[in-house]
């Protein structure tokens, strides 16, 4: 089979591989719609998780089940499924501790395009199909459904980790697709004022539609100054980091109130350390909480997010600005994600 792969740091290309094998609890799936992620860009072009050779990229897909192992109960060939980016080993100690994302090691629930071939192949392997796949309802489009795998679960996790309360004031740093879902998630959790930081006009427009009350352009000056000005020097209750470099942590610490929470879902692909400014962190005594997390995956998470679409709580289809038809366009879509043209939020490739 053919797949679009990371050949090494800074190198991508098409490769041929054998169809993956699968075990008794697993499934073999073929993609129906796929989307590249900014994380693929960090992985390939920043070498953020180290070198990978001939590893098929991609971790966002909806697909059709092709074959299943003998112990799989709820899925059969022909079923259309949502495939989460995070497919944990559910029989692991970390799951009992409540952190399936880190099953069998830090970030190890993230398997596609990290520890094994991803979804940009003609076929891909899904471990523990009954626990990791979700049925795709007929009434949800492929474009919307592929936003569930990673964008929706990650952005919403930003809002969850930030512990947004009714009326919380929130800054979302970065309004690419992840940050936009963090805006939507904050709105759903009852945030009051939501300040969204970004510059691409298309993202700004969608941020407003998802509930942003104020837009801050980081190119217009220090975002801390801008937030302080908007809040009469008070700062905010919650900050969600979904874009920018390591310096955004220092900005988040400066703009959050004592007792506030900062949540990070940004993948910091480079830099040795993340800076915490001593004085604004109350010399260590400000009760400012910093959390960061990999998005939740697995079947139940996908099913719960599916309901948010079905019952019109959120429309992730607004994120999809570019739709291509044909597997060969994966390369073009990935490069768009690297170059981030002004009219882009997220590209999707439909495999007809
Ligand atoms: P995008 O690159 O599309 O969006 C980044 C956003 O950050 C844009 O709005 C951009 O503004 C803004 N930005 C850039 N520089 C700055 C700055 N200096 N200060 C403030 N804002 C800035 O990324 P995605 O939304 O696709 O992904 C966001 C991050 O989430 C990535 O690092 C990705 O790898 C990570 N991720 C993490 C996951 C997890 O499980 N935790 C899962 C999936 C993704 P502009 O409008 O100018 O472009
Ligand atoms: Zn991703």
CSV table of C-alpha atoms and ligand atoms in Angstrom, one decimal:
chain,number,residue,atom,x,y,z
A,1,UNK,CA,0.0,0.0,0.0
A,2,UNK,CA,1.0,3.6,-0.4
A,3,UNK,CA,1.4,6.2,2.3
A,4,UNK,CA,2.6,9.8,2.8
A,5,UNK,CA,5.4,9.7,5.3
A,6,UNK,CA,8.1,11.4,7.3
A,7,UNK,CA,11.3,10.2,5.8
A,8,UNK,CA,13.4,11.9,8.4
A,9,UNK,CA,13.6,15.4,10.1
A,10,UNK,CA,12.6,17.9,7.4
A,11,UNK,CA,11.8,15.3,4.8
A,12,UNK,CA,8.5,14.0,3.6
A,13,UNK,CA,7.4,11.8,0.6
A,14,UNK,CA,5.3,8.9,-0.7
A,15,UNK,CA,6.4,5.4,0.3
A,16,UNK,CA,5.2,1.8,-0.2
A,17,UNK,CA,4.6,-0.4,2.8
A,18,UNK,CA,3.0,-3.7,3.5
A,19,UNK,CA,-0.6,-3.5,4.7
A,20,UNK,CA,-0.5,-3.5,8.5
A,21,UNK,CA,-1.1,-6.7,10.5
A,22,UNK,CA,-3.7,-6.7,13.3
A,23,UNK,CA,-4.4,-8.6,16.4
A,24,UNK,CA,-7.6,-10.2,17.7
A,25,UNK,CA,-8.9,-7.0,19.3
A,26,UNK,CA,-7.8,-4.7,16.5
A,27,UNK,CA,-9.1,-3.4,13.2
A,28,UNK,CA,-7.8,-2.5,9.8
A,29,UNK,CA,-9.4,0.7,8.5
A,30,UNK,CA,-9.3,2.6,5.2
A,31,UNK,CA,-9.5,6.4,5.4
A,32,UNK,CA,-12.6,8.3,4.0
A,33,UNK,CA,-11.5,11.7,5.1
A,34,UNK,CA,-8.2,12.9,6.6
A,35,UNK,CA,-6.8,16.1,7.8
A,36,UNK,CA,-3.2,17.2,8.5
A,37,UNK,CA,-2.4,18.7,11.9
A,38,UNK,CA,0.0,21.4,13.0
A,39,UNK,CA,1.4,18.7,15.2
A,40,UNK,CA,2.5,16.8,12.0
A,41,UNK,CA,4.4,20.0,11.2
A,42,UNK,CA,6.2,20.2,14.6
A,43,UNK,CA,7.0,16.5,14.3
A,44,UNK,CA,8.5,16.7,10.8
A,45,UNK,CA,9.9,20.2,10.4
A,46,UNK,CA,11.0,20.8,14.0
A,47,UNK,CA,11.9,17.2,14.8
A,48,UNK,CA,10.0,17.9,18.0
A,49,UNK,CA,9.7,14.3,19.1
A,50,UNK,CA,13.0,13.1,17.6
A,51,UNK,CA,13.7,11.5,14.3
A,52,UNK,CA,11.3,9.1,12.6
A,53,UNK,CA,12.2,7.2,9.4
A,54,UNK,CA,9.6,6.2,6.9
A,55,UNK,CA,6.8,6.7,9.3
A,56,UNK,CA,3.4,7.4,7.7
A,57,UNK,CA,2.0,10.7,9.0
A,58,UNK,CA,-1.4,11.8,10.1
A,59,UNK,CA,-3.7,11.2,13.1
A,60,UNK,CA,-7.0,12.7,12.1
A,61,UNK,CA,-9.3,10.4,10.1
A,62,UNK,CA,-12.7,9.1,9.7
A,63,UNK,CA,-12.8,5.8,7.8
A,64,UNK,CA,-14.4,2.5,6.8
A,65,UNK,CA,-13.6,-0.7,8.7
A,66,UNK,CA,-12.0,-3.2,6.3
A,67,UNK,CA,-11.2,-6.1,8.5
A,68,UNK,CA,-11.5,-6.9,12.3
A,69,UNK,CA,-9.8,-9.3,14.7
A,70,UNK,CA,-11.7,-12.3,16.0
A,71,UNK,CA,-12.5,-10.7,19.4
A,72,UNK,CA,-13.9,-7.4,18.1
A,73,UNK,CA,-17.6,-7.2,19.0
A,74,UNK,CA,-19.1,-3.9,18.0
A,75,UNK,CA,-17.5,-3.2,14.6
A,76,UNK,CA,-17.6,-5.1,11.3
A,77,UNK,CA,-16.3,-4.5,7.8
A,78,UNK,CA,-18.1,-1.7,6.1
A,79,UNK,CA,-18.8,0.3,9.2
A,80,UNK,CA,-18.1,4.0,9.0
A,81,UNK,CA,-16.1,5.2,12.0
A,82,UNK,CA,-14.5,8.2,13.7
A,83,UNK,CA,-10.9,7.4,14.7
A,84,UNK,CA,-9.6,9.4,17.6
A,85,UNK,CA,-6.1,10.8,17.4
A,86,UNK,CA,-5.4,9.2,20.8
A,87,UNK,CA,-5.9,5.4,20.9
A,88,UNK,CA,-4.7,4.3,24.3
A,89,UNK,CA,-3.9,0.8,25.6
A,90,UNK,CA,-6.9,0.5,27.9
A,91,UNK,CA,-5.3,-2.3,29.9
A,92,UNK,CA,-2.6,-0.1,31.4
A,93,UNK,CA,-1.8,1.2,34.9
A,94,UNK,CA,-2.1,4.9,33.7
A,95,UNK,CA,-5.7,4.3,32.7
A,96,UNK,CA,-6.5,3.2,36.3
A,97,UNK,CA,-4.9,6.5,37.4
A,98,UNK,CA,-7.2,8.4,35.1
A,99,UNK,CA,-4.7,9.4,32.4
A,100,UNK,CA,-5.4,7.3,29.4
A,101,UNK,CA,-3.4,9.7,27.2
A,102,UNK,CA,-0.2,8.4,28.9
A,103,UNK,CA,-1.1,4.7,28.8
A,104,UNK,CA,2.2,2.8,28.9
A,105,UNK,CA,4.3,6.0,29.0
A,106,UNK,CA,4.2,9.7,28.7
A,107,UNK,CA,2.2,10.7,25.6
A,108,UNK,CA,2.1,7.0,24.6
A,109,UNK,CA,-1.7,7.0,24.0
A,110,UNK,CA,-0.8,9.0,20.9
A,111,UNK,CA,0.3,6.3,18.6
A,112,UNK,CA,-0.6,7.4,15.1
A,113,UNK,CA,2.3,9.3,13.5
A,114,UNK,CA,4.3,9.1,16.7
A,115,UNK,CA,4.9,5.4,17.6
A,116,UNK,CA,3.4,3.8,14.6
A,117,UNK,CA,2.2,4.5,11.1
A,118,UNK,CA,-0.5,7.2,10.9
A,119,UNK,CA,-3.6,7.5,8.9
A,120,UNK,CA,-2.2,9.0,5.7
A,121,UNK,CA,-1.9,5.4,4.3
A,122,UNK,CA,-4.3,3.5,2.1
A,123,UNK,CA,-5.0,1.4,5.2
A,124,UNK,CA,-4.1,1.8,8.9
A,125,UNK,CA,-4.2,-0.2,12.1
A,126,UNK,CA,-6.4,0.6,15.1
A,127,UNK,CA,-5.6,-1.1,18.4
A,128,UNK,CA,-8.5,-2.2,20.6
A,129,UNK,CA,-11.2,-1.3,18.1
A,130,UNK,CA,-14.1,-1.7,20.5
A,131,UNK,CA,-12.6,0.8,22.9
A,132,UNK,CA,-11.1,3.2,20.4
A,133,UNK,CA,-13.5,3.5,17.5
A,134,UNK,CA,-16.9,5.3,17.4
A,135,UNK,CA,-19.6,4.7,14.9
A,136,UNK,CA,-20.1,7.7,12.6
A,137,UNK,CA,-23.8,8.7,12.4
A,138,UNK,CA,-25.2,9.1,8.9
A,139,UNK,CA,-26.3,12.7,9.5
A,140,UNK,CA,-22.8,14.1,10.3
A,141,UNK,CA,-20.7,15.1,7.3
A,142,UNK,CA,-17.2,13.7,6.8
A,143,UNK,CA,-15.7,17.2,7.0
A,144,UNK,CA,-17.3,17.9,10.4
A,145,UNK,CA,-16.6,14.4,11.7
A,146,UNK,CA,-12.9,14.6,11.0
A,147,UNK,CA,-12.7,17.7,13.2
A,148,UNK,CA,-13.7,15.4,16.1
A,149,UNK,CA,-10.6,13.3,16.1
A,150,UNK,CA,-8.2,16.0,17.4
A,151,UNK,CA,-9.4,19.6,16.9
A,152,UNK,CA,-12.6,19.4,19.0
A,153,UNK,CA,-11.2,17.1,21.7
A,154,UNK,CA,-8.1,19.2,22.0
A,155,UNK,CA,-9.7,22.6,22.1
A,156,UNK,CA,-12.4,21.4,24.5
A,157,UNK,CA,-9.7,19.9,26.7
A,158,UNK,CA,-8.1,23.3,26.9
A,159,UNK,CA,-11.4,24.6,28.3
A,160,UNK,CA,-11.7,21.6,30.6
A,161,UNK,CA,-8.1,21.9,32.0
A,162,UNK,CA,-8.7,25.6,32.5
A,163,UNK,CA,-11.7,24.7,34.7
A,164,UNK,CA,-13.9,27.4,33.1
A,165,UNK,CA,-16.7,28.4,35.4
A,166,UNK,CA,-20.0,30.2,34.8
A,167,UNK,CA,-18.9,33.8,34.1
A,168,UNK,CA,-15.1,33.2,34.0
A,169,UNK,CA,-13.1,35.7,32.0
A,170,UNK,CA,-10.9,33.9,29.6
A,171,UNK,CA,-8.1,34.6,27.2
A,172,UNK,CA,-7.5,32.1,24.5
A,173,UNK,CA,-3.9,32.6,23.1
A,174,UNK,CA,-4.0,31.3,19.5
A,175,UNK,CA,-7.1,30.9,17.3
A,176,UNK,CA,-6.0,28.3,14.8
A,177,UNK,CA,-8.4,25.4,14.7
A,178,UNK,CA,-7.4,24.2,18.2
A,179,UNK,CA,-7.8,27.7,19.8
A,180,UNK,CA,-11.1,28.2,18.0
A,181,UNK,CA,-12.4,25.0,19.5
A,182,UNK,CA,-11.1,26.3,22.9
A,183,UNK,CA,-13.2,29.4,22.3
A,184,UNK,CA,-16.3,27.2,21.5
A,185,UNK,CA,-15.6,25.0,24.5
A,186,UNK,CA,-15.2,28.0,26.8
A,187,UNK,CA,-18.5,29.3,25.6
A,188,UNK,CA,-20.2,25.9,26.2
A,189,UNK,CA,-18.8,25.8,29.7
A,190,UNK,CA,-20.4,29.2,30.5
A,191,UNK,CA,-17.5,31.6,30.2
A,192,UNK,CA,-18.4,35.3,30.5
A,193,UNK,CA,-15.9,37.4,28.5
A,194,UNK,CA,-13.7,35.5,26.0
A,195,UNK,CA,-10.7,37.3,24.6
A,196,UNK,CA,-9.2,35.6,21.5
A,197,UNK,CA,-5.7,36.2,20.4
A,198,UNK,CA,-4.8,35.8,16.7
A,199,UNK,CA,-4.4,37.7,13.5
A,200,UNK,CA,-5.7,35.7,10.4
A,201,UNK,CA,-9.0,37.4,9.5
A,202,UNK,CA,-10.7,34.1,8.7
A,203,UNK,CA,-9.9,32.8,12.2
A,204,UNK,CA,-11.0,36.1,13.8
A,205,UNK,CA,-14.4,35.8,12.0
A,206,UNK,CA,-14.9,32.3,13.2
A,207,UNK,CA,-13.7,33.1,16.8
A,208,UNK,CA,-16.5,35.7,17.0
A,209,UNK,CA,-19.0,33.1,15.7
A,210,UNK,CA,-17.9,30.7,18.4
A,211,UNK,CA,-18.4,33.3,21.1
A,212,UNK,CA,-15.3,35.5,21.4
A,213,UNK,CA,-16.3,38.9,22.8
A,214,UNK,CA,-12.9,40.6,22.2
A,215,UNK,CA,-10.2,40.1,19.6
A,216,UNK,CA,-6.6,40.8,20.4
A,217,UNK,CA,-4.0,40.9,17.6
A,218,UNK,CA,-0.6,39.9,19.0
A,219,UNK,CA,1.0,41.8,16.1
A,220,UNK,CA,-0.4,45.1,17.6
A,221,UNK,CA,1.8,44.9,20.7
A,222,UNK,CA,2.3,43.0,23.9
A,223,UNK,CA,-0.8,40.9,24.5
A,224,UNK,CA,-0.3,41.3,28.3
A,225,UNK,CA,-0.6,45.1,27.9
A,226,UNK,CA,-3.7,44.6,25.7
A,227,UNK,CA,-5.4,42.3,28.2
A,228,UNK,CA,-4.6,44.6,31.1
A,229,UNK,CA,-6.0,47.5,29.2
A,230,UNK,CA,-9.2,45.7,28.4
A,231,UNK,CA,-9.6,44.6,32.0
A,232,UNK,CA,-8.7,47.8,33.7
A,233,UNK,CA,-5.5,46.2,35.0
A,234,UNK,CA,-7.3,43.3,36.6
A,235,UNK,CA,-6.3,40.4,34.4
A,236,UNK,CA,-8.4,37.3,33.8
A,237,UNK,CA,-9.5,34.2,35.6
A,238,UNK,CA,-8.4,31.7,33.0
A,239,UNK,CA,-5.9,31.5,30.1
A,240,UNK,CA,-5.9,28.8,27.5
A,241,UNK,CA,-2.7,28.5,25.4
A,242,UNK,CA,-3.2,27.2,21.9
A,243,UNK,CA,-0.6,29.0,19.8
A,244,UNK,CA,2.6,31.0,19.8
A,245,UNK,CA,5.9,30.0,21.3
A,246,UNK,CA,7.3,29.2,24.7
A,247,UNK,CA,7.1,32.9,25.6
A,248,UNK,CA,3.4,32.8,25.8
A,249,UNK,CA,3.6,31.0,29.1
A,250,UNK,CA,5.2,34.0,30.7
A,251,UNK,CA,2.5,36.2,29.2
A,252,UNK,CA,-0.2,33.8,30.5
A,253,UNK,CA,1.3,34.0,34.0
A,254,UNK,CA,1.4,37.8,33.8
A,255,UNK,CA,-2.3,38.2,32.7
A,256,UNK,CA,-4.0,35.6,34.9
A,257,UNK,CA,-5.3,36.7,38.3
A,258,UNK,CA,-4.1,35.2,41.6
A,259,UNK,CA,-6.1,32.0,42.0
A,260,UNK,CA,-6.4,31.7,38.2
A,261,UNK,CA,-5.7,28.8,36.0
A,262,UNK,CA,-3.6,28.5,32.9
A,263,UNK,CA,-4.1,25.5,30.6
A,264,UNK,CA,-1.8,24.6,27.8
A,265,UNK,CA,-2.7,22.4,24.8
A,266,UNK,CA,0.0,24.0,22.6
A,267,UNK,CA,2.6,21.5,21.3
A,268,UNK,CA,5.9,23.3,22.2
A,269,UNK,CA,8.0,22.0,19.4
A,270,UNK,CA,11.3,23.9,20.2
A,271,UNK,CA,13.1,25.6,23.1
A,272,UNK,CA,14.7,24.0,26.2
A,273,UNK,CA,12.5,25.6,28.9
A,274,UNK,CA,9.2,27.2,29.4
A,275,UNK,CA,9.6,30.5,31.3
A,276,UNK,CA,7.6,31.3,34.5
A,277,UNK,CA,8.2,34.9,35.5
A,278,UNK,CA,9.1,34.9,39.2
A,279,UNK,CA,7.5,38.2,40.4
A,280,UNK,CA,4.2,37.7,38.5
A,281,UNK,CA,4.1,34.2,39.9
A,282,UNK,CA,3.9,35.8,43.3
A,283,UNK,CA,7.5,34.6,44.0
A,284,UNK,CA,6.0,31.2,43.9
A,285,UNK,CA,3.0,32.0,46.1
A,286,UNK,CA,0.3,33.4,43.7
A,287,UNK,CA,-2.0,30.4,43.6
A,288,UNK,CA,-1.7,30.5,39.8
A,289,UNK,CA,-2.2,27.0,38.5
A,290,UNK,CA,-0.5,25.8,35.3
A,291,UNK,CA,-1.8,22.7,33.6
A,292,UNK,CA,-1.1,21.1,30.2
A,293,UNK,CA,-2.4,18.1,28.5
A,294,UNK,CA,-2.7,15.9,25.5
A,295,UNK,CA,-6.2,15.6,24.2
A,296,UNK,CA,-8.5,12.8,25.4
A,297,UNK,CA,-9.1,10.0,23.0
A,298,UNK,CA,-11.0,6.7,22.9
A,299,UNK,CA,-14.5,5.7,22.0
A,300,UNK,CA,-16.6,7.4,24.8
A,301,UNK,CA,-14.9,10.8,24.3
A,302,UNK,CA,-15.7,10.6,20.6
A,303,UNK,CA,-19.3,9.6,21.2
A,304,UNK,CA,-19.8,12.5,23.6
A,305,UNK,CA,-18.4,15.0,21.2
A,306,UNK,CA,-20.5,13.5,18.4
A,307,UNK,CA,-23.6,14.3,20.5
A,308,UNK,CA,-22.5,18.0,20.7
A,309,UNK,CA,-22.6,18.1,16.9
A,310,UNK,CA,-25.8,16.1,16.5
A,311,UNK,CA,-27.7,18.2,19.0
A,312,UNK,CA,-26.4,21.5,17.5
A,313,UNK,CA,-24.3,22.6,20.4
A,314,UNK,CA,-21.3,23.3,18.1
A,315,UNK,CA,-20.5,23.2,14.4
A,316,UNK,CA,-16.9,22.2,13.9
A,317,UNK,CA,-17.5,22.3,10.1
A,318,UNK,CA,-16.7,26.1,10.3
A,319,UNK,CA,-13.1,25.2,10.7
A,320,UNK,CA,-12.8,23.5,7.3
A,321,UNK,CA,-11.7,26.1,4.8
A,322,UNK,CA,-10.2,23.9,2.1
A,323,UNK,CA,-11.6,20.6,0.8
A,324,UNK,CA,-9.7,18.4,-1.6
A,325,UNK,CA,-10.8,15.2,-3.3
A,326,UNK,CA,-8.4,12.3,-3.9
A,327,UNK,CA,-5.7,10.7,-1.7
A,328,UNK,CA,-2.8,12.3,-3.6
A,329,UNK,CA,-3.8,15.7,-2.3
A,330,UNK,CA,-2.6,14.8,1.2
A,331,UNK,CA,0.7,16.3,0.4
A,332,UNK,CA,-0.8,19.6,-0.7
A,333,UNK,CA,-3.0,19.7,2.4
A,334,UNK,CA,0.0,19.1,4.7
A,335,UNK,CA,2.0,21.8,3.0
A,336,UNK,CA,-0.9,24.2,3.5
A,337,UNK,CA,-0.8,23.4,7.2
A,338,UNK,CA,2.9,24.3,7.1
A,339,UNK,CA,2.6,27.5,5.2
A,340,UNK,CA,-0.6,28.7,6.9
A,341,UNK,CA,-1.9,31.1,4.2
A,342,UNK,CA,-4.2,33.8,5.3
A,343,UNK,CA,-7.4,32.1,4.2
A,344,UNK,CA,-6.7,28.8,5.9
A,345,UNK,CA,-8.1,27.3,9.1
A,346,UNK,CA,-8.1,23.6,8.3
A,347,UNK,CA,-7.9,21.5,5.1
A,348,UNK,CA,-9.6,18.2,4.7
A,349,UNK,CA,-8.9,15.5,2.0
A,350,UNK,CA,-11.9,13.4,1.0
A,351,UNK,CA,-10.9,10.0,-0.3
A,352,UNK,CA,-13.6,9.3,-2.9
B,1,LIG,P1,-2.3,27.2,14.2
B,1,LIG,O1,-0.9,27.4,13.8
B,1,LIG,O2,-3.3,27.1,13.1
B,1,LIG,O3,-2.7,28.4,15.1
B,1,LIG,C1,-1.8,29.0,16.0
B,1,LIG,C2,-2.5,30.3,16.5
B,1,LIG,O4,-1.5,31.0,17.3
B,1,LIG,C3,-2.9,31.3,15.4
B,1,LIG,O5,-4.1,31.9,15.7
B,1,LIG,C4,-1.7,32.3,15.4
B,1,LIG,O6,-2.1,33.5,14.9
B,1,LIG,C5,-1.4,32.3,16.9
B,1,LIG,N1,-0.1,32.8,17.2
B,1,LIG,C6,1.0,32.7,16.5
B,1,LIG,N2,2.0,33.3,17.1
B,1,LIG,C7,1.5,33.9,18.2
B,1,LIG,C8,2.0,34.7,19.2
B,1,LIG,N3,3.3,35.1,19.3
B,1,LIG,N4,1.2,35.1,20.2
B,1,LIG,C9,-0.1,34.8,20.2
B,1,LIG,N5,-0.7,34.0,19.3
B,1,LIG,C10,0.1,33.6,18.3
B,1,LIG,O7,-2.3,25.9,15.1
B,1,LIG,P2,-3.4,24.9,15.5
B,1,LIG,O8,-4.6,25.5,16.0
B,1,LIG,O9,-3.5,23.9,14.4
B,1,LIG,O10,-2.6,24.1,16.7
B,1,LIG,C11,-2.3,24.8,17.9
B,1,LIG,C12,-1.3,24.0,18.7
B,1,LIG,O11,-1.9,22.9,19.3
B,1,LIG,C13,-0.2,23.4,17.8
B,1,LIG,O12,1.1,23.6,18.6
B,1,LIG,C14,-0.5,22.0,17.7
B,1,LIG,O13,0.6,21.2,17.5
B,1,LIG,C15,-1.1,21.7,19.1
B,1,LIG,N6,-1.9,20.5,19.2
B,1,LIG,C16,-2.0,20.0,20.5
B,1,LIG,C17,-2.7,18.9,20.7
B,1,LIG,C18,-2.8,18.3,22.1
B,1,LIG,O14,-3.4,17.2,22.3
B,1,LIG,N7,-2.5,19.0,23.2
B,1,LIG,C19,-3.5,18.2,19.7
B,1,LIG,C20,-3.5,19.0,18.4
B,1,LIG,C21,-2.7,20.1,18.2
B,1,LIG,P3,-2.3,33.9,13.3
B,1,LIG,O15,-3.7,34.2,13.2
B,1,LIG,O16,-1.4,35.0,13.1
B,1,LIG,O17,-1.9,32.7,12.5
B,2,LIG,ZN1,-3.0,16.7,16.1
